[in-house]
Amino acid sequence: MPRPPTDPATRDWIEIASGALPTQAAVTWATTPGSGAVVSFLGVVRDHAEGRDGVTGMTYEAYADPAVRAMHDIAAEARRRYPALGRVVLLHRIGALDLSEASVQVVVGAPHRDHAFEAARYCIDTLKESVPIWKQEHWAGGSDWALEQHPIRAVESSMRADAASTPHAEGHPAGVREPSIGSA
């Protein structure tokens, strides 16, 4: 299980994890004296997906190094957009997950609730679009890569009006070229 950073100067906890996500520890870590609001989003495995009922579980795969780099880019851009942010947590699980298990967690601390909510929403939406993570859905009749695939796009900076969209990864080891990430 991932553990929170121990250096008090650390402001971002970003990790791809193979074990259960430490949901309460992430909220506790993001809660600081300067945070008047802490917003936590938890994406969990559900029993259906786009065009498919009866899902019994998911398997997530990632290109770990590019995924972590993209997650750092997301946190940095969230900080550019919302300079008063406190701590930011971006955790995504890989491996086999059962129904109701957490696959992704975003936690944002900020002095005020509006920036905490906006930054958390920015982080999860951008993570789902920008991080090279794939999900395979399992059901009684078999398994297959998720149907709602989309191309990976670069994390766009609010500081760069001409940001180009270039993928972080060209393909997937199993031959799937486009990711379908997150479960919420």
PDB file of C-alpha atoms in Angstrom:
ATOM      1  CA  MET A   1       0.000   0.000   0.000  1.00  0.00           C
ATOM      2  CA  PRO A   2       1.329   3.455  -0.858  1.00  0.00           C
ATOM      3  CA  ARG A   3       2.427   5.609   2.059  1.00  0.00           C
ATOM      4  CA  PRO A   4       2.201   9.388   2.328  1.00  0.00           C
ATOM      5  CA  PRO A   5       5.365  11.430   1.865  1.00  0.00           C
ATOM      6  CA  THR A   6       7.200  12.063   5.122  1.00  0.00           C
ATOM      7  CA  ASP A   7       8.965  15.300   4.148  1.00  0.00           C
ATOM      8  CA  PRO A   8       6.762  18.145   5.454  1.00  0.00           C
ATOM      9  CA  ALA A   9       7.834  20.329   2.499  1.00  0.00           C
ATOM     10  CA  THR A  10       6.334  17.870  -0.010  1.00  0.00           C
ATOM     11  CA  ARG A  11       3.161  19.271  -1.532  1.00  0.00           C
ATOM     12  CA  ASP A  12       2.261  16.533  -4.039  1.00  0.00           C
ATOM     13  CA  TRP A  13       1.735  12.821  -3.438  1.00  0.00           C
ATOM     14  CA  ILE A  14       1.691  11.145  -6.835  1.00  0.00           C
ATOM     15  CA  GLU A  15       1.885   7.424  -7.325  1.00  0.00           C
ATOM     16  CA  ILE A  16       0.936   4.415  -9.422  1.00  0.00           C
ATOM     17  CA  ALA A  17       0.193   1.651  -6.915  1.00  0.00           C
ATOM     18  CA  SER A  18      -0.215  -2.104  -7.182  1.00  0.00           C
ATOM     19  CA  GLY A  19      -2.014  -2.409  -3.837  1.00  0.00           C
ATOM     20  CA  ALA A  20      -5.128  -0.934  -2.293  1.00  0.00           C
ATOM     21  CA  LEU A  21      -5.266   2.855  -2.260  1.00  0.00           C
ATOM     22  CA  PRO A  22      -4.841   4.423   1.189  1.00  0.00           C
ATOM     23  CA  THR A  23      -7.997   6.517   0.920  1.00  0.00           C
ATOM     24  CA  GLN A  24      -8.189   7.808   4.488  1.00  0.00           C
ATOM     25  CA  ALA A  25      -4.429   8.360   4.721  1.00  0.00           C
ATOM     26  CA  ALA A  26      -4.592  10.493   1.555  1.00  0.00           C
ATOM     27  CA  VAL A  27      -7.322  12.713   2.991  1.00  0.00           C
ATOM     28  CA  THR A  28      -5.462  12.998   6.302  1.00  0.00           C
ATOM     29  CA  TRP A  29      -2.194  13.897   4.526  1.00  0.00           C
ATOM     30  CA  ALA A  30      -3.887  16.582   2.399  1.00  0.00           C
ATOM     31  CA  THR A  31      -5.504  18.179   5.460  1.00  0.00           C
ATOM     32  CA  THR A  32      -3.237  20.955   6.695  1.00  0.00           C
ATOM     33  CA  PRO A  33      -3.754  24.035   8.900  1.00  0.00           C
ATOM     34  CA  GLY A  34      -3.992  26.213   5.772  1.00  0.00           C
ATOM     35  CA  SER A  35      -6.667  24.079   4.140  1.00  0.00           C
ATOM     36  CA  GLY A  36     -10.169  25.304   4.818  1.00  0.00           C
ATOM     37  CA  ALA A  37     -11.427  22.704   2.318  1.00  0.00           C
ATOM     38  CA  VAL A  38     -10.265  19.238   1.373  1.00  0.00           C
ATOM     39  CA  VAL A  39     -12.027  17.601  -1.558  1.00  0.00           C
ATOM     40  CA  SER A  40     -11.579  13.897  -2.268  1.00  0.00           C
ATOM     41  CA  PHE A  41     -12.690  12.092  -5.403  1.00  0.00           C
ATOM     42  CA  LEU A  42     -12.646   8.304  -5.437  1.00  0.00           C
ATOM     43  CA  GLY A  43     -13.225   6.333  -8.631  1.00  0.00           C
ATOM     44  CA  VAL A  44     -14.359   2.761  -7.961  1.00  0.00           C
ATOM     45  CA  VAL A  45     -14.964  -0.325 -10.087  1.00  0.00           C
ATOM     46  CA  ARG A  46     -18.650  -0.587 -10.960  1.00  0.00           C
ATOM     47  CA  ASP A  47     -20.780  -3.444 -12.295  1.00  0.00           C
ATOM     48  CA  HIS A  48     -21.359  -1.914 -15.730  1.00  0.00           C
ATOM     49  CA  ALA A  49     -19.482   0.023 -18.369  1.00  0.00           C
ATOM     50  CA  GLU A  50     -20.230   1.834 -21.596  1.00  0.00           C
ATOM     51  CA  GLY A  51     -22.219  -0.683 -23.662  1.00  0.00           C
ATOM     52  CA  ARG A  52     -21.679  -3.548 -21.213  1.00  0.00           C
ATOM     53  CA  ASP A  53     -23.607  -4.843 -18.188  1.00  0.00           C
ATOM     54  CA  GLY A  54     -22.479  -7.533 -15.759  1.00  0.00           C
ATOM     55  CA  VAL A  55     -18.920  -6.318 -15.235  1.00  0.00           C
ATOM     56  CA  THR A  56     -17.344  -8.369 -12.418  1.00  0.00           C
ATOM     57  CA  GLY A  57     -13.979  -6.611 -12.155  1.00  0.00           C
ATOM     58  CA  MET A  58     -11.245  -4.654 -13.921  1.00  0.00           C
ATOM     59  CA  THR A  59      -7.559  -4.977 -14.579  1.00  0.00           C
ATOM     60  CA  TYR A  60      -5.575  -1.763 -14.970  1.00  0.00           C
ATOM     61  CA  GLU A  61      -2.222  -1.494 -16.740  1.00  0.00           C
ATOM     62  CA  ALA A  62       0.030   1.540 -17.058  1.00  0.00           C
ATOM     63  CA  TYR A  63       3.271   2.773 -18.480  1.00  0.00           C
ATOM     64  CA  ALA A  64       4.441   3.733 -14.990  1.00  0.00           C
ATOM     65  CA  ASP A  65       7.154   6.311 -15.738  1.00  0.00           C
ATOM     66  CA  PRO A  66       5.173   8.267 -18.365  1.00  0.00           C
ATOM     67  CA  ALA A  67       2.035   7.959 -16.209  1.00  0.00           C
ATOM     68  CA  VAL A  68       3.760   9.432 -13.166  1.00  0.00           C
ATOM     69  CA  ARG A  69       5.288  12.210 -15.303  1.00  0.00           C
ATOM     70  CA  ALA A  70       1.845  13.083 -16.683  1.00  0.00           C
ATOM     71  CA  MET A  71       0.383  13.081 -13.165  1.00  0.00           C
ATOM     72  CA  HIS A  72       3.125  15.494 -12.037  1.00  0.00           C
ATOM     73  CA  ASP A  73       2.254  17.709 -15.028  1.00  0.00           C
ATOM     74  CA  ILE A  74      -1.403  17.676 -13.928  1.00  0.00           C
ATOM     75  CA  ALA A  75      -0.522  18.704 -10.364  1.00  0.00           C
ATOM     76  CA  ALA A  76       1.784  21.461 -11.669  1.00  0.00           C
ATOM     77  CA  GLU A  77      -0.922  22.803 -13.982  1.00  0.00           C
ATOM     78  CA  ALA A  78      -3.507  22.678 -11.170  1.00  0.00           C
ATOM     79  CA  ARG A  79      -1.110  24.784  -9.092  1.00  0.00           C
ATOM     80  CA  ARG A  80      -0.710  27.282 -11.948  1.00  0.00           C
ATOM     81  CA  ARG A  81      -4.497  27.580 -12.261  1.00  0.00           C
ATOM     82  CA  TYR A  82      -5.125  27.694  -8.496  1.00  0.00           C
ATOM     83  CA  PRO A  83      -1.972  29.154  -6.875  1.00  0.00           C
ATOM     84  CA  ALA A  84      -3.275  28.879  -3.303  1.00  0.00           C
ATOM     85  CA  LEU A  85      -3.604  25.076  -3.410  1.00  0.00           C
ATOM     86  CA  GLY A  86      -2.224  23.197  -0.454  1.00  0.00           C
ATOM     87  CA  ARG A  87      -1.454  19.523  -0.904  1.00  0.00           C
ATOM     88  CA  VAL A  88      -2.472  17.510  -3.968  1.00  0.00           C
ATOM     89  CA  VAL A  89      -2.833  13.720  -4.081  1.00  0.00           C
ATOM     90  CA  LEU A  90      -3.069  11.786  -7.367  1.00  0.00           C
ATOM     91  CA  LEU A  91      -3.068   8.008  -6.887  1.00  0.00           C
ATOM     92  CA  HIS A  92      -4.003   5.348  -9.442  1.00  0.00           C
ATOM     93  CA  ARG A  93      -4.045   1.634  -8.888  1.00  0.00           C
ATOM     94  CA  ILE A  94      -2.903  -1.021 -11.348  1.00  0.00           C
ATOM     95  CA  GLY A  95      -3.573  -4.751 -11.334  1.00  0.00           C
ATOM     96  CA  ALA A  96      -6.776  -6.736 -10.826  1.00  0.00           C
ATOM     97  CA  LEU A  97      -9.583  -4.987  -8.919  1.00  0.00           C
ATOM     98  CA  ASP A  98     -12.943  -6.301  -7.748  1.00  0.00           C
ATOM     99  CA  LEU A  99     -16.234  -4.433  -7.783  1.00  0.00           C
ATOM    100  CA  SER A 100     -16.311  -1.435  -5.413  1.00  0.00           C
ATOM    101  CA  GLU A 101     -12.515  -1.287  -5.062  1.00  0.00           C
ATOM    102  CA  ALA A 102     -10.923   2.141  -5.540  1.00  0.00           C
ATOM    103  CA  SER A 103      -8.992   2.532  -8.788  1.00  0.00           C
ATOM    104  CA  VAL A 104      -8.168   6.244  -8.621  1.00  0.00           C
ATOM    105  CA  GLN A 105      -8.090   8.920  -5.937  1.00  0.00           C
ATOM    106  CA  VAL A 106      -7.685  12.666  -6.211  1.00  0.00           C
ATOM    107  CA  VAL A 107      -7.473  14.784  -3.059  1.00  0.00           C
ATOM    108  CA  VAL A 108      -6.968  18.533  -3.083  1.00  0.00           C
ATOM    109  CA  GLY A 109      -6.548  20.878  -0.140  1.00  0.00           C
ATOM    110  CA  ALA A 110      -7.150  24.604  -0.566  1.00  0.00           C
ATOM    111  CA  PRO A 111      -7.993  27.584   1.622  1.00  0.00           C
ATOM    112  CA  HIS A 112     -11.530  27.759   0.145  1.00  0.00           C
ATOM    113  CA  ARG A 113     -13.995  25.159  -1.132  1.00  0.00           C
ATOM    114  CA  ASP A 114     -14.535  26.594  -4.606  1.00  0.00           C
ATOM    115  CA  HIS A 115     -10.852  26.229  -5.559  1.00  0.00           C
ATOM    116  CA  ALA A 116     -10.657  22.804  -3.903  1.00  0.00           C
ATOM    117  CA  PHE A 117     -13.650  21.541  -5.908  1.00  0.00           C
ATOM    118  CA  GLU A 118     -12.476  23.148  -9.170  1.00  0.00           C
ATOM    119  CA  ALA A 119      -8.915  21.848  -8.810  1.00  0.00           C
ATOM    120  CA  ALA A 120     -10.076  18.323  -7.915  1.00  0.00           C
ATOM    121  CA  ARG A 121     -12.383  18.294 -10.947  1.00  0.00           C
ATOM    122  CA  TYR A 122      -9.566  19.565 -13.186  1.00  0.00           C
ATOM    123  CA  CYS A 123      -7.203  16.875 -11.844  1.00  0.00           C
ATOM    124  CA  ILE A 124      -9.532  13.886 -12.349  1.00  0.00           C
ATOM    125  CA  ASP A 125     -10.792  15.027 -15.745  1.00  0.00           C
ATOM    126  CA  THR A 126      -7.264  15.674 -17.005  1.00  0.00           C
ATOM    127  CA  LEU A 127      -5.940  12.433 -15.513  1.00  0.00           C
ATOM    128  CA  LYS A 128      -8.582  10.460 -17.409  1.00  0.00           C
ATOM    129  CA  GLU A 129      -7.586  12.198 -20.673  1.00  0.00           C
ATOM    130  CA  SER A 130      -3.816  12.433 -20.287  1.00  0.00           C
ATOM    131  CA  VAL A 131      -2.337   9.523 -18.360  1.00  0.00           C
ATOM    132  CA  PRO A 132      -1.357   6.273 -20.184  1.00  0.00           C
ATOM    133  CA  ILE A 133      -3.430   3.833 -18.130  1.00  0.00           C
ATOM    134  CA  TRP A 134      -5.599   1.110 -19.661  1.00  0.00           C
ATOM    135  CA  LYS A 135      -8.466  -0.872 -18.188  1.00  0.00           C
ATOM    136  CA  GLN A 136      -9.616  -4.334 -19.106  1.00  0.00           C
ATOM    137  CA  GLU A 137     -13.195  -5.194 -18.152  1.00  0.00           C
ATOM    138  CA  HIS A 138     -14.114  -8.676 -16.937  1.00  0.00           C
ATOM    139  CA  TRP A 139     -17.593 -10.207 -17.043  1.00  0.00           C
ATOM    140  CA  ALA A 140     -19.117 -13.702 -16.919  1.00  0.00           C
ATOM    141  CA  GLY A 141     -18.586 -14.231 -20.666  1.00  0.00           C
ATOM    142  CA  GLY A 142     -14.945 -13.130 -20.812  1.00  0.00           C
ATOM    143  CA  SER A 143     -12.875  -9.979 -20.777  1.00  0.00           C
ATOM    144  CA  ASP A 144     -11.845  -7.229 -23.134  1.00  0.00           C
ATOM    145  CA  TRP A 145     -10.309  -3.780 -23.144  1.00  0.00           C
ATOM    146  CA  ALA A 146     -12.792  -1.049 -22.248  1.00  0.00           C
ATOM    147  CA  LEU A 147     -15.006   0.270 -25.029  1.00  0.00           C
ATOM    148  CA  GLU A 148     -14.842   4.033 -24.311  1.00  0.00           C
ATOM    149  CA  GLN A 149     -11.318   4.459 -25.633  1.00  0.00           C
ATOM    150  CA  HIS A 150      -9.895   7.851 -26.482  1.00  0.00           C
ATOM    151  CA  PRO A 151      -6.500   9.140 -27.551  1.00  0.00           C
ATOM    152  CA  ILE A 152      -4.076  10.279 -24.873  1.00  0.00           C
ATOM    153  CA  ARG A 153      -3.546  14.026 -24.983  1.00  0.00           C
ATOM    154  CA  ALA A 154      -0.790  16.071 -23.420  1.00  0.00           C
ATOM    155  CA  VAL A 155      -1.533  18.024 -20.270  1.00  0.00           C
ATOM    156  CA  GLU A 156      -2.205  21.502 -21.595  1.00  0.00           C
ATOM    157  CA  SER A 157      -0.769  24.399 -19.678  1.00  0.00           C
ATOM    158  CA  SER A 158      -2.826  27.500 -19.112  1.00  0.00           C
ATOM    159  CA  MET A 159       0.491  29.295 -19.605  1.00  0.00           C
ATOM    160  CA  ARG A 160       0.885  28.014 -23.191  1.00  0.00           C
ATOM    161  CA  ALA A 161      -1.794  29.138 -25.602  1.00  0.00           C
ATOM    162  CA  ASP A 162      -0.254  27.052 -28.374  1.00  0.00           C
ATOM    163  CA  ALA A 163       0.088  23.775 -26.438  1.00  0.00           C
ATOM    164  CA  ALA A 164       0.340  20.889 -28.833  1.00  0.00           C
ATOM    165  CA  SER A 165      -1.426  17.614 -28.095  1.00  0.00           C
ATOM    166  CA  THR A 166       1.151  14.857 -28.299  1.00  0.00           C
ATOM    167  CA  PRO A 167       0.683  11.417 -26.820  1.00  0.00           C
ATOM    168  CA  HIS A 168       2.750  10.193 -23.889  1.00  0.00           C
ATOM    169  CA  ALA A 169       2.825   6.668 -25.312  1.00  0.00           C
ATOM    170  CA  GLU A 170       2.413   5.270 -28.799  1.00  0.00           C
ATOM    171  CA  GLY A 171       0.701   2.034 -27.909  1.00  0.00           C
ATOM    172  CA  HIS A 172       0.006  -0.635 -25.382  1.00  0.00           C
ATOM    173  CA  PRO A 173       1.883  -3.906 -24.840  1.00  0.00           C
ATOM    174  CA  ALA A 174      -1.215  -5.911 -25.747  1.00  0.00           C
ATOM    175  CA  GLY A 175      -1.639  -4.010 -29.010  1.00  0.00           C
ATOM    176  CA  VAL A 176      -4.389  -1.676 -27.810  1.00  0.00           C
ATOM    177  CA  ARG A 177      -3.391   1.736 -29.135  1.00  0.00           C
ATOM    178  CA  GLU A 178      -5.675   4.019 -27.166  1.00  0.00           C
ATOM    179  CA  PRO A 179      -6.330   4.054 -23.426  1.00  0.00           C
ATOM    180  CA  SER A 180      -9.569   3.918 -21.590  1.00  0.00           C
ATOM    181  CA  ILE A 181      -8.882   4.995 -18.089  1.00  0.00           C
ATOM    182  CA  GLY A 182     -10.642   5.522 -14.818  1.00  0.00           C
ATOM    183  CA  SER A 183     -13.864   3.896 -13.784  1.00  0.00           C
ATOM    184  CA  ALA A 184     -15.952   6.770 -12.557  1.00  0.00           C
TER     185      ALA A 184
END
